[in-house]
Structures are given as structure tokens and as C-alpha cells.
Amino acid sequence: MSTTKSNIIGTDRDYGSLVKEDRVHSSIFTDESVFEDEMERIFHKTWLFALHESEVPKKGDFKLLKLGRFPVIAVRDENEEVQLMINRCRHRGAQVCEATQGNAKSFQCWYHGWTYNTKGDLVGVTGEEAYDKTFDAKEHGLTKVARVGNYRGFIFASHSKEGQSLDDYLGPAKKFIDILIDASPTSEIEVKPGVVSKTMYRGNWKQIGMDGYHPHYVHVSVFKIFSKRESTTGSAVGAIHLEDPFADSSPSLTRGFPNGHAALDFRFQRLPHAKDNTAELQQSEDGRKYVEDMIARYGKEHAEELIAWHGDPHLGVFPNLQLIHDHIRVVIPISSSETQVLMYPVFLKGVGQEINNKRLRSHEAFYGPASNGSPDDAEIFERVQRGLEGDANPWILLGRGINREKSDSDGTVSALISDEITQRAQMQEWKRLMTED
Amino acid sequence: MAKQIVNAAPEAINKGVVSVEQQLRVERFLNYEAALMDEHEYDRWMELWTGDDITYWVPCNSDDQDPNTGVAIIYDDRPRLLERMMRLKDKAAHAYRPRARLIRNVSGVVPLSVRGEELEVVSSFSLGEIRTGTENIWFGKCHYLLVDTSEGFRIRWKKVMLLNNDEAMPNLTFLV
């Protein structure tokens, strides 16, 4: 498979030996040269989540993002198509857009004045007559990201011209993305431009993973709070967790998909609460309407399922996307020991404001730099990063539950909620990409 | 804060809306609040708040992000603030242990308006933080609605506008 730069920059390290079935070598979290290779072999090669199309709703709306090392402009062009272009003037390489979001008719490089339209075409060259006759502006448009795909509004991108289709890449994980979108009675979600909680931690990007084993320890202070509340209602559109979803005796599962995607699958744990969730919602006018509209759209049985799942697939799409509770999470690796995490609250279309307000407050309560939940995750990731430096015994164990995995008919593998099937799925994809020719 | 001061009515700047003595009381109060936050004295800080209808708001993305339509870093009413206190005091809340060492300077205290017992005040702060070998510097502006009671000033509403509220920030493991 041809990649952007792997033939120029690359190491001869034997990555195959650093990832075994039940353990990985800690150097993959701490060694900066491994990080360099990850950029080339994973982030400049496989599919990455870029943005949700609702973040650029109108012609000329743009947003800057980072895909691997590449600064990228996502812009809705004059034909309403979302273009992903490298934010780099084709003349001397300066960024042609500096605002992180906004609306523009064109992008001008302020070094020498070259100008590009929203389709990326070079439409203005200062003193063009001084260039050779063979100079053709058509050949100097902004560089497009090699491949762009869209699954129900989720826009993905790959810097590699070749490789499997987005459809194949997502595979059975797609129906988990559906859980998030179909929490809306019109099957539409909205991610608002510029509404995002931006956090960072001093640790490796691979630490952030689906882990059903940690909540009883990392989030013990939150469970204490929940236990003191009169009602545990709160998450999303009315989940009720009167039982522990992280107990191995619960029907919760960890799930591994092809291509490194993974989920904490709470569907079977939440389904028995469908009636309670519906009753809870029906206590308010917006909630009653929501239940009615969901039933009209999806039929009673599926509507109740969707309400019970409350739009929370708890899905990790390798390598940079997670859909958890009420938000879309994007992981941005900065170095082997620094990671940014962007959390975009998801708003449901076709619902009363009370439903979205509740989702927003619920999101804030657990996620963000001063919330109840995610700061403890970030703290643990930093403690891990400091601990990994002491690599006298360098292997990290990921073997929990390896002997009780079950294969499902759709090609996914599942095990109990505390089992490390999710980490194994992610690391096997890491190994596949890092060792691929 | 600059914006609130720039937009203030001329009398709030020229003559001031409170006496010099009252101004000093406000400054002492805000410095007391800052000291309680720096020392992690949560119960005593909580006593500075008055009434059931209180709001502690730290906007995200911009100083004016509407909490009804956008995300906030903190948007607490009294029940949520009380839960925040539980976690700040909980030895098992890992992000808060060990506690950060903090020093903040409060400045730019300008009372903007007086309505009966209620006083609208703005201020700014710079805050040094050391925790687990890492030093962070935080800057912010505060907007308060204070109530002048027989026991001293009390907070009804507080908005904290962090300078970095649209940047990727590390854990905010203390009160601002």
C-alpha cells in the first residue's frame, strides 16, 4: 500500500515483537521514535474521523482540524460539498487559514497573496505573468486529503490514496454509530460549530481506550455521589442505572470489532430498564413528545430500545474517535507523552429544548477539565505515563478474560465488561498497521 | 473583565458606585474568598454563598457562551455545587490528590452597580499552580453578584472567565 511518507521516514523496529496477544511492550507508549512511526503508519494511512458535517452547515463555513501531522481546512464549498484540504499554500507553504472556524468566500495566503476558493482552486496569483508559460494555476490548488468518506454525517478522511473502503473499515461498528444518531426522532444530530470542551493530559494517546475494568477504582468518588442522590437519572435522555453496569454479573459486555474498533456494550444491561426510562421521560411535556416521536419513527419496540440505550454506543473507532454518552470525542496525539482530547456535545434534532439541556448538563457533569469524571481518567493516564518510565519489567498486561471470549455471528468478539477484549482489539490493529508493508 | 469595565457607566468609574470604605470591604472579601480557595477550605468557601438560587459558572469556548445552547466548564446550581464539594473533599478523587499548591492575586476590583443590598462587582486574578512537578499559570476575570448581609458579603452569582477557555486545558483541580 502506498503511503504518504513511510518510504522516506521509517525505522526498522520489529513492531510485531512489541505486541503479543495478551501483552504489549511499554516502549510503544514512551518512545518518541515510535510516535513518529505511528504518525506515518497509522495516522497518515488509515481512516481518521475528521468532523461531523453539521459543524460546517452553510456554504463557506469552515473549520480547522489536525489529521495526523497535517493541518487541514474542512470547508463547505459553493456546491455544498465538504472539502478537506491541506492548510498550506502551494507557493511557499504558509497556512492560508488561521481562524479556527468561520465563514469565508476564499482563503488568501498573506505571505505573497495567492488566493484559493472554497473548492481549493488557485484563483489568484500575484504577478502571474512572471511565471513560466508552462505554469498552470489548475495544478496548484490546495492539496486535497486523499480520500474522504461520510457515514450518516460523520466525515472520515484518509491521507492514503489506497486502502479499504470506509464502509469496510467501519464494518459492524456502523450499527453502534446508528445508536447515537437514532436517539434523535428525526435521525439527525447536530454538532454546533465551536462548541467543544478541549482538554489535554500528559500521557500517550493509546491510553485512552474503552475500559470496563477501571470505573470502580478510578471513578469511586463519583459512585459515592450517585449513591447519595435520590435519583440516579441524568445521563442523556433519561437513563436509570439502579444496578451496577460494570459488574461482571451484569449483562454488559466488552466487544471487539474488526479493524481495531471496540465498544463497552451496555445494550443488554439497559434494555430491562426501557419501561422505566420511558416512564421517566413521560413526566415532562418535552419527554412525552420525545417518546411519541420516537415510537412514530422507529416503532414501539425499537423506540424503547433506543430510549434505553439513550444514544450511548460507548464505541471506540480506531484510532481517533470515540462516541461516549452524549458526546463525540476526538483524540489528537501531540507527542508520545502529550494528548489532546476534544469533546463535542451532541444535540438531538427534532426534540424539545429540555431534552438537549438535560444532555448538555449531564455531559458537563462527567466530562471536561473540571467535571466529576474525566479528570480522574486524565490523572490516571498521567500516573501511567510516569510509571511506564520505570521499565525494568516492560510488559503491560492485557490478557484479562482472554479465555472467555466469544465470537458472534457478525464477526465481532465479546467478553465480560471487565475483560480487556477492547484493548486487545485496538492493539492488534495497531500492530497490523505498524507492520504492514 | 476589561469588557465589563470598559462598558461600565461613567459614574461607576469616575465617582464610583460605592464609598471608598465599601470598596475596601469588597476587596477584603474577594481576597478572603481567594485565600479560602488557595487553602482548599471548601466548607468555609461554601458558606460564602447565599440563597437557594445560586449560580457558579465557568464558560467554555468564549466568555459569553450561552450555557443553554453551548457547553460550560462549570455550570453549577446549589445541588451540583454541593456534589462538587463532596468530590473536592474526597480522598479517592484522584485528580484532586495530591492537592495543588496555589497562590492567586486578585486585582482590578471595580463595583459596577448597586441595587438595594445587591452589588455587581468585577475583578481579575492570576493564579500559580504547582502539582506533581508541573507548574501551570491560570488567568481569569470574575463577575460577581454579591449580597451585603449583616454577616458580611455573600455570593449569589459568580462567573469566571478563564483566559484559556477555548484552549486544550489540563485538569482544573481546584476552585476558581
XYZ file of C-alpha atoms in Angstrom:
613
model
C 0.000 0.000 0.000
C 1.405 3.385 -0.899
C 1.580 5.859 1.923
C 2.496 9.476 2.179
C 5.968 9.390 3.617
C 6.721 5.963 5.018
C 9.423 5.324 2.451
C 11.241 8.487 3.487
C 10.918 8.302 7.239
C 10.781 4.936 8.854
C 12.504 2.696 11.325
C 13.417 -0.940 11.098
C 11.961 -1.647 14.506
C 10.221 -5.014 14.776
C 6.802 -3.835 15.922
C 5.442 -7.351 15.641
C 7.533 -8.381 18.636
C 6.291 -5.484 20.782
C 2.627 -6.512 20.646
C 1.737 -10.024 21.718
C -1.731 -11.451 22.051
C -2.020 -10.751 25.772
C 0.604 -8.039 26.406
C 2.359 -5.067 24.849
C 5.804 -3.578 25.426
C 5.749 -0.291 27.325
C 8.197 1.377 24.930
C 5.324 1.868 22.476
C 3.893 4.403 24.942
C 7.091 6.229 25.822
C 9.480 6.157 22.854
C 9.270 9.256 20.677
C 10.572 7.420 17.610
C 7.636 5.006 17.927
C 5.370 8.047 17.953
C 6.986 9.286 14.731
C 6.301 5.943 13.104
C 2.714 5.954 14.371
C 2.123 9.247 12.595
C 3.333 7.772 9.292
C 1.994 4.255 9.542
C -1.321 4.861 11.322
C -2.389 8.499 11.196
C -1.196 9.149 7.650
C -2.545 5.883 6.353
C -5.753 4.591 7.884
C -9.182 6.267 8.130
C -9.447 9.089 10.686
C -12.573 10.817 11.925
C -12.486 14.428 10.696
C -15.690 16.213 11.699
C -19.464 15.962 11.762
C -20.980 17.625 8.725
C -23.245 19.840 10.880
C -20.136 21.717 12.082
C -19.987 23.428 8.682
C -23.694 23.917 7.924
C -23.610 26.655 5.267
C -21.646 27.415 2.089
C -18.274 28.891 3.024
C -18.419 27.602 6.629
C -15.040 26.215 7.591
C -13.257 24.610 10.496
C -9.562 23.888 11.045
C -8.538 20.469 12.220
C -5.474 18.334 12.592
C -5.272 14.943 10.910
C -2.037 13.292 11.914
C 0.600 15.960 11.402
C -1.412 17.690 8.713
C -3.239 20.962 9.368
C -6.498 20.646 7.437
C -9.270 23.018 6.409
C -12.738 21.483 6.297
C -14.975 23.775 4.266
C -18.430 23.521 2.725
C -17.788 24.658 -0.834
C -20.067 26.522 -3.242
C -21.615 23.207 -4.343
C -22.428 22.308 -0.695
C -19.779 19.579 -0.696
C -17.474 19.333 2.318
C -13.865 19.640 1.109
C -10.887 18.584 3.204
C -7.742 20.400 2.081
C -4.244 20.708 3.487
C -3.893 24.173 5.025
C -0.699 25.012 3.171
C -0.118 27.468 0.346
C 1.202 25.738 -2.753
C 3.766 28.534 -3.198
C 5.922 28.674 -0.056
C 3.845 26.589 2.331
C 2.313 29.105 4.741
C -1.068 28.283 6.233
C -3.769 30.040 4.213
C -6.320 29.985 7.041
C -5.633 30.942 10.653
C -9.114 31.396 12.172
C -10.157 28.127 13.822
C -13.649 28.410 12.384
C -15.841 30.837 10.482
C -17.179 31.592 7.030
C -15.081 32.556 4.023
C -15.509 33.032 0.287
C -11.814 32.387 -0.282
C -8.567 31.707 1.536
C -5.688 34.072 0.924
C -2.072 33.412 1.781
C -0.779 36.551 3.480
C 2.823 35.801 2.503
C 2.542 36.654 -1.224
C -1.181 36.952 -1.780
C -2.043 33.684 -3.511
C -5.783 33.080 -3.220
C -7.846 29.880 -3.250
C -11.614 29.436 -3.454
C -13.670 27.130 -1.237
C -13.113 24.266 -3.676
C -9.369 24.744 -3.204
C -8.784 26.066 -6.740
C -5.981 28.608 -7.080
C -7.898 31.662 -8.305
C -5.379 34.446 -7.713
C -1.611 34.534 -8.284
C 0.123 37.844 -7.629
C 2.098 38.880 -10.747
C 1.250 35.687 -12.600
C 2.937 36.996 -15.786
C 6.351 36.487 -14.174
C 5.869 32.745 -14.102
C 6.905 30.488 -16.920
C 4.357 29.837 -19.687
C 4.131 26.242 -18.507
C 2.785 27.430 -15.136
C -0.791 26.268 -14.851
C -2.813 27.532 -11.907
C -5.019 24.431 -12.162
C -2.086 22.335 -10.976
C -1.553 24.439 -7.866
C -4.814 24.201 -5.990
C -4.779 23.374 -2.300
C -3.881 19.713 -1.826
C -6.957 17.620 -1.123
C -6.887 14.978 1.585
C -6.531 11.791 -0.467
C -9.840 10.160 0.453
C -12.947 11.428 2.192
C -15.889 9.290 3.268
C -19.172 10.023 5.012
C -21.180 7.690 7.200
C -24.512 9.287 8.144
C -22.931 12.715 8.612
C -19.712 11.507 10.212
C -16.940 12.580 7.843
C -13.808 10.438 7.801
C -10.577 11.043 5.912
C -7.535 9.074 4.858
C -4.213 10.507 3.726
C -3.593 7.332 1.749
C -4.933 7.066 -1.810
C -5.343 3.322 -1.455
C -6.773 1.057 1.171
C -10.053 -0.460 2.233
C -13.266 1.487 1.784
C -14.732 3.405 4.716
C -17.690 1.040 4.615
C -15.419 -1.984 5.066
C -13.305 -0.148 7.624
C -16.254 0.630 9.893
C -17.875 -2.778 9.293
C -20.113 -3.972 12.130
C -19.183 -0.869 14.183
C -21.590 1.097 11.965
C -24.643 -0.152 13.781
C -23.197 1.251 17.001
C -22.817 4.670 15.379
C -26.508 4.297 14.478
C -27.359 4.067 18.193
C -26.079 7.619 18.678
C -27.804 9.094 15.622
C -31.101 7.276 16.069
C -31.549 8.711 19.555
C -32.994 11.572 17.525
C -36.609 11.114 16.408
C -35.615 12.569 13.026
C -32.384 10.501 12.812
C -30.395 13.712 12.784
C -27.876 15.011 15.250
C -26.198 18.379 15.462
C -22.671 19.275 16.484
C -22.558 23.027 16.947
C -19.647 24.924 15.399
C -17.146 25.879 18.080
C -18.973 24.169 20.942
C -16.356 21.795 22.298
C -14.657 21.003 25.549
C -10.899 20.938 24.921
C -8.711 19.035 27.336
C -5.202 17.618 27.467
C -3.242 15.145 29.549
C 0.453 14.373 29.820
C 0.300 10.827 28.587
C 0.193 8.667 25.479
C -2.793 8.755 23.110
C -3.243 4.972 23.275
C -4.087 5.191 26.975
C -7.489 6.482 26.084
C -9.391 3.318 25.453
C -12.616 1.549 26.166
C -12.049 0.065 29.618
C -14.805 -1.549 31.621
C -12.406 -2.663 34.367
C -11.487 0.775 35.747
C -14.678 2.574 36.866
C -14.943 1.005 40.337
C -11.495 2.377 41.123
C -10.880 5.468 39.030
C -14.427 6.800 39.465
C -15.096 5.675 43.042
C -15.740 9.280 44.133
C -18.475 9.620 41.511
C -20.174 6.403 42.570
C -20.288 7.824 46.094
C -22.094 10.880 44.735
C -24.530 8.743 42.746
C -25.287 6.689 45.834
C -26.271 9.845 47.716
C -28.608 11.122 45.018
C -32.297 10.438 45.401
C -32.499 9.658 41.696
C -29.683 8.465 39.503
C -31.424 9.811 36.463
C -29.350 12.141 34.447
C -27.368 10.611 31.670
C -28.583 11.508 28.214
C -32.310 11.236 27.705
C -33.165 9.531 30.933
C -31.088 6.511 31.755
C -31.673 4.884 35.090
C -28.802 2.874 36.479
C -30.124 1.301 39.608
C -27.745 -1.576 39.143
C -24.028 -1.602 38.506
C -23.360 -1.732 34.756
C -19.684 -2.513 35.423
C -20.269 -5.692 37.433
C -19.235 -8.904 35.703
C -22.575 -10.332 36.861
C -24.352 -7.713 34.698
C -25.213 -8.392 31.049
C -22.780 -5.649 29.980
C -20.131 -6.802 27.514
C -16.863 -5.657 26.046
C -16.803 -6.033 22.306
C -14.036 -6.077 19.734
C -14.716 -5.351 16.073
C -12.518 -5.874 13.021
C -10.015 -3.039 12.345
C -9.456 -2.168 15.992
C -12.844 -0.735 16.853
C -14.202 -1.638 20.257
C -17.179 -0.989 22.475
C -18.408 -1.256 26.005
C -21.730 -2.777 25.013
C -24.340 -1.830 27.605
C -27.335 -2.689 25.435
C -28.362 -5.838 27.253
C -27.855 -4.227 30.640
C -30.003 -1.239 29.751
C -32.819 -2.958 27.878
C -34.606 -4.185 31.014
C -34.884 -0.521 32.053
C -36.626 0.579 28.864
C -40.015 0.942 30.541
C -38.581 2.892 33.483
C -36.732 5.210 31.112
C -39.876 5.839 29.096
C -41.928 6.470 32.242
C -39.288 8.893 33.500
C -39.354 10.815 30.232
C -43.136 10.948 30.252
C -43.101 13.081 33.385
C -42.395 16.169 31.273
C -44.007 17.629 28.194
C -40.824 17.544 26.079
C -40.179 13.997 27.279
C -43.706 12.816 26.380
C -43.353 14.293 22.911
C -39.926 12.689 22.546
C -41.308 9.238 23.370
C -44.248 9.737 20.969
C -41.998 10.914 18.145
C -39.526 8.081 18.690
C -42.335 5.488 18.532
C -43.751 7.140 15.385
C -40.354 6.994 13.737
C -38.989 3.639 14.813
C -41.972 1.602 16.024
C -42.627 0.844 19.688
C -40.125 -1.941 20.197
C -37.112 -0.285 18.573
C -38.007 3.121 20.022
C -37.952 1.654 23.522
C -34.593 0.049 22.805
C -33.167 3.307 21.526
C -34.506 5.185 24.539
C -32.971 2.591 26.856
C -29.604 2.908 25.069
C -30.080 6.698 25.271
C -27.788 7.386 22.360
C -24.727 5.947 24.077
C -22.888 3.388 21.968
C -19.709 3.665 24.087
C -17.812 2.971 20.873
C -14.152 3.485 20.029
C -13.393 3.793 16.319
C -9.662 3.240 15.870
C -7.591 5.349 16.050
C -9.076 8.747 16.942
C -12.845 8.669 17.518
C -14.996 7.689 20.465
C -18.741 8.010 20.872
C -19.468 8.062 24.581
C -22.619 9.125 26.403
C -23.699 12.435 24.920
C -20.589 13.380 23.021
C -18.247 12.809 20.104
C -14.671 12.538 21.339
C -11.649 13.148 19.152
C -8.176 12.072 20.276
C -5.280 14.171 18.995
C -1.790 12.797 19.667
C 0.702 15.632 20.235
C 3.750 13.580 21.259
C 4.401 10.222 22.898
C 3.619 11.859 26.234
C 1.012 14.518 25.427
C -2.508 14.088 24.115
C -5.374 16.453 23.459
C -8.933 15.242 23.812
C -11.759 17.232 22.235
C -15.287 16.516 23.432
C -18.144 17.757 21.264
C -21.577 17.602 22.891
C -24.115 16.046 20.538
C -27.504 17.745 20.235
C -30.519 15.790 19.028
C -32.579 17.347 16.278
C -36.351 17.183 16.451
C -36.603 17.306 20.261
C -37.700 19.919 22.797
C -35.022 22.082 24.348
C -35.393 20.384 27.713
C -34.083 17.107 26.267
C -30.941 18.709 24.880
C -30.430 20.831 28.015
C -30.502 17.722 30.123
C -27.990 16.018 27.835
C -25.728 19.073 27.990
C -25.763 19.305 31.801
C -25.261 15.550 32.046
C -22.282 15.791 29.687
C -20.725 18.628 31.686
C -21.205 16.770 34.950
C -18.936 13.906 33.907
C -16.715 15.254 31.111
C -14.415 18.237 30.845
C -11.480 19.682 32.795
C -13.472 20.481 35.962
C -16.075 17.718 35.863
C -16.826 14.692 38.057
C -15.415 12.031 35.806
C -12.914 12.629 33.058
C -10.324 14.496 35.204
C -9.771 11.275 37.147
C -9.192 9.418 33.866
C -6.671 12.050 32.761
C -4.973 11.872 36.169
C -4.624 8.089 35.910
C -3.236 8.355 32.361
C -0.566 10.751 33.685
C 0.253 8.378 36.544
C 0.558 5.565 33.985
C 2.898 7.640 31.831
C 5.165 8.374 34.819
C 5.100 4.717 35.859
C 5.909 3.421 32.375
C 9.288 5.159 32.508
C 10.337 2.501 35.026
C 10.517 -0.298 32.505
C 12.543 -2.902 34.398
C 9.575 -5.209 33.716
C 8.445 -3.651 30.459
C 5.350 -5.688 29.592
C 1.853 -4.269 30.009
C -0.730 -6.980 30.636
C -3.894 -7.031 28.538
C -4.838 -10.669 28.955
C -7.864 -10.330 31.221
C -10.672 -12.602 30.028
C -8.718 -13.961 27.076
C -10.037 -17.449 27.732
C -13.692 -16.454 27.903
C -14.031 -14.574 24.622
C -16.986 -15.464 22.435
C -17.310 -14.950 18.690
C -20.588 -13.562 17.423
C -22.202 -14.139 14.051
C -21.387 -10.599 12.845
C -17.652 -11.154 13.192
C -17.283 -9.370 16.499
C -15.808 -10.860 19.630
C -17.316 -10.268 23.059
C -16.487 -10.930 26.687
C -17.472 -9.709 30.150
C -17.443 -5.991 30.913
C -14.176 -6.071 32.872
C -12.342 -8.090 30.209
C -9.574 -6.487 28.179
C -11.002 -7.505 24.832
C -11.247 -3.835 23.819
C -7.561 -3.134 24.474
C -6.588 -6.298 22.633
C -8.676 -5.316 19.603
C -7.107 -1.851 19.489
C -3.555 -3.108 19.920
C -3.901 -5.852 17.294
C -4.972 -3.172 14.784
C -2.035 -1.027 15.917
C 0.267 -3.980 15.230
C -1.362 -4.675 11.837
C -0.864 -1.078 10.691
C 2.619 -0.687 12.164
C 3.905 -3.853 10.496
C 2.043 -3.545 7.186
C 4.220 -3.216 4.087
C -13.231 41.840 32.827
C -11.837 44.516 30.777
C -15.010 44.419 28.707
C -17.295 44.957 31.716
C -15.125 47.819 32.950
C -14.840 49.419 29.503
C -18.618 49.260 29.138
C -19.371 50.454 32.690
C -21.474 53.556 33.245
C -19.216 56.634 33.683
C -20.327 57.132 37.287
C -19.074 53.645 38.170
C -15.613 54.717 37.054
C -15.474 58.409 37.952
C -17.149 58.730 41.321
C -17.648 55.031 41.895
C -20.936 53.432 42.886
C -19.808 52.723 46.450
C -17.792 54.601 49.037
C -14.042 54.080 49.329
C -14.683 52.285 52.606
C -17.192 49.961 50.910
C -14.694 49.358 48.101
C -12.123 48.222 50.659
C -14.688 45.868 52.223
C -15.326 44.323 48.806
C -11.610 43.905 48.145
C -11.065 42.315 51.547
C -13.943 39.944 50.858
C -12.604 38.886 47.453
C -9.138 38.357 48.932
C -10.687 36.287 51.712
C -12.520 34.191 49.130
C -9.247 33.769 47.201
C -7.433 32.651 50.370
C -10.099 30.051 51.138
C -9.803 28.700 47.598
C -5.986 28.677 47.738
C -6.105 26.799 51.067
C -8.769 24.322 49.857
C -11.090 25.406 52.687
C -14.214 24.166 50.925
C -16.747 24.244 53.769
C -15.866 27.822 54.633
C -15.900 28.803 50.951
C -19.347 27.237 50.615
C -20.559 29.419 53.499
C -19.824 32.491 51.385
C -22.738 31.598 49.106
C -26.266 32.724 49.921
C -29.752 31.567 48.965
C -31.042 28.560 47.060
C -30.872 30.211 43.653
C -27.112 30.410 43.155
C -25.007 30.025 40.026
C -21.314 29.224 39.705
C -20.484 29.480 36.024
C -17.189 28.974 34.172
C -17.952 29.342 30.454
C -16.211 27.285 27.793
C -15.100 28.370 24.289
C -15.766 32.067 24.895
C -16.627 34.344 27.800
C -20.180 34.638 26.513
C -21.013 31.065 25.506
C -24.688 30.650 26.384
C -24.986 27.681 28.782
C -28.427 26.902 27.355
C -27.046 26.215 23.913
C -23.347 25.523 24.468
C -21.134 23.595 26.826
C -19.741 25.102 30.038
C -16.649 24.130 32.020
C -18.704 24.572 35.209
C -22.393 25.472 35.407
C -23.449 24.660 38.959
C -26.606 25.339 40.878
C -26.577 24.620 44.616
C -27.110 20.825 44.388
C -24.374 20.493 41.768
C -22.029 22.736 43.725
C -22.581 20.623 46.847
C -21.668 17.496 44.858
C -18.538 19.295 43.617
C -17.619 19.953 47.276
C -18.036 16.246 48.065
C -15.555 15.350 45.356
C -13.079 18.104 46.224
C -13.006 16.747 49.770
C -12.953 13.067 48.805
C -9.550 11.429 49.239
C -10.480 8.993 46.444
C -10.981 11.767 43.882
C -7.643 11.114 42.237
C -7.377 14.316 40.193
C -7.524 16.275 43.456
C -4.856 14.272 45.298
C -2.246 15.409 45.975
C -3.802 18.826 46.214
C -2.427 21.578 44.065
C -0.420 24.303 45.782
C -1.981 27.592 44.799
C -1.369 31.307 45.048
C -3.623 33.836 43.396
C -3.519 37.578 43.121
C -6.835 39.394 42.942
C -6.818 42.797 41.317
C -8.861 45.174 39.221
C -11.770 45.161 41.656
C -14.456 47.521 40.324
C -18.017 47.675 41.727
C -20.224 48.301 38.681
C -23.686 48.846 40.133
C -25.662 48.775 43.364
C -29.275 47.666 43.591
C -30.506 47.659 47.192
C -28.384 45.107 49.038
C -27.020 43.670 45.803
C -23.681 44.699 44.407
C -22.315 43.854 40.982
C -18.521 43.565 41.044
C -15.804 42.604 38.604
C -12.210 41.583 39.310
C -9.346 39.700 37.731
C -6.891 37.153 39.030
C -3.654 35.451 38.163
C -3.145 32.061 39.705
C 0.012 29.992 40.041
C -0.442 26.246 40.447
C 2.105 23.567 41.295
C 1.084 19.935 41.346
C 3.060 16.727 40.786
C 6.078 18.613 39.496
C 4.165 20.644 36.929
C 3.675 24.377 37.110
C 0.644 25.994 35.480
C -0.325 29.629 35.329
C -4.005 30.485 35.033
C -5.515 33.877 34.333
C -9.139 34.807 34.716
C -11.711 37.507 35.163
C -14.597 37.270 37.604
C -18.034 38.794 37.574
C -19.966 38.636 40.845
C -23.368 39.409 42.216
C -22.713 39.966 45.916
C -25.301 40.489 48.635
C -24.420 42.779 51.550
C -25.781 40.972 54.615
C -25.473 41.611 58.343
C -22.747 38.933 58.371
C -20.788 40.476 55.527
C -20.852 39.973 51.770
C -22.261 36.763 50.324
C -22.116 35.441 46.749
C -25.312 34.867 44.790
C -23.831 34.544 41.320
C -20.263 34.156 40.085
C -18.953 33.882 36.563
C -15.298 33.060 35.955
C -13.900 33.806 32.510
C -10.660 31.881 32.054
C -8.235 33.318 29.531
C -7.664 29.823 28.092
C -11.310 28.730 27.987
C -11.038 27.861 24.286
C -7.707 26.040 24.535
C -6.932 22.425 25.409
C -6.514 22.688 29.165
C -5.216 20.290 31.792
C -7.390 19.242 34.725
C -8.784 22.152 36.701
C -8.379 20.516 40.101
C -9.350 23.387 42.347
C -11.848 26.226 42.673
C -11.542 29.351 40.571
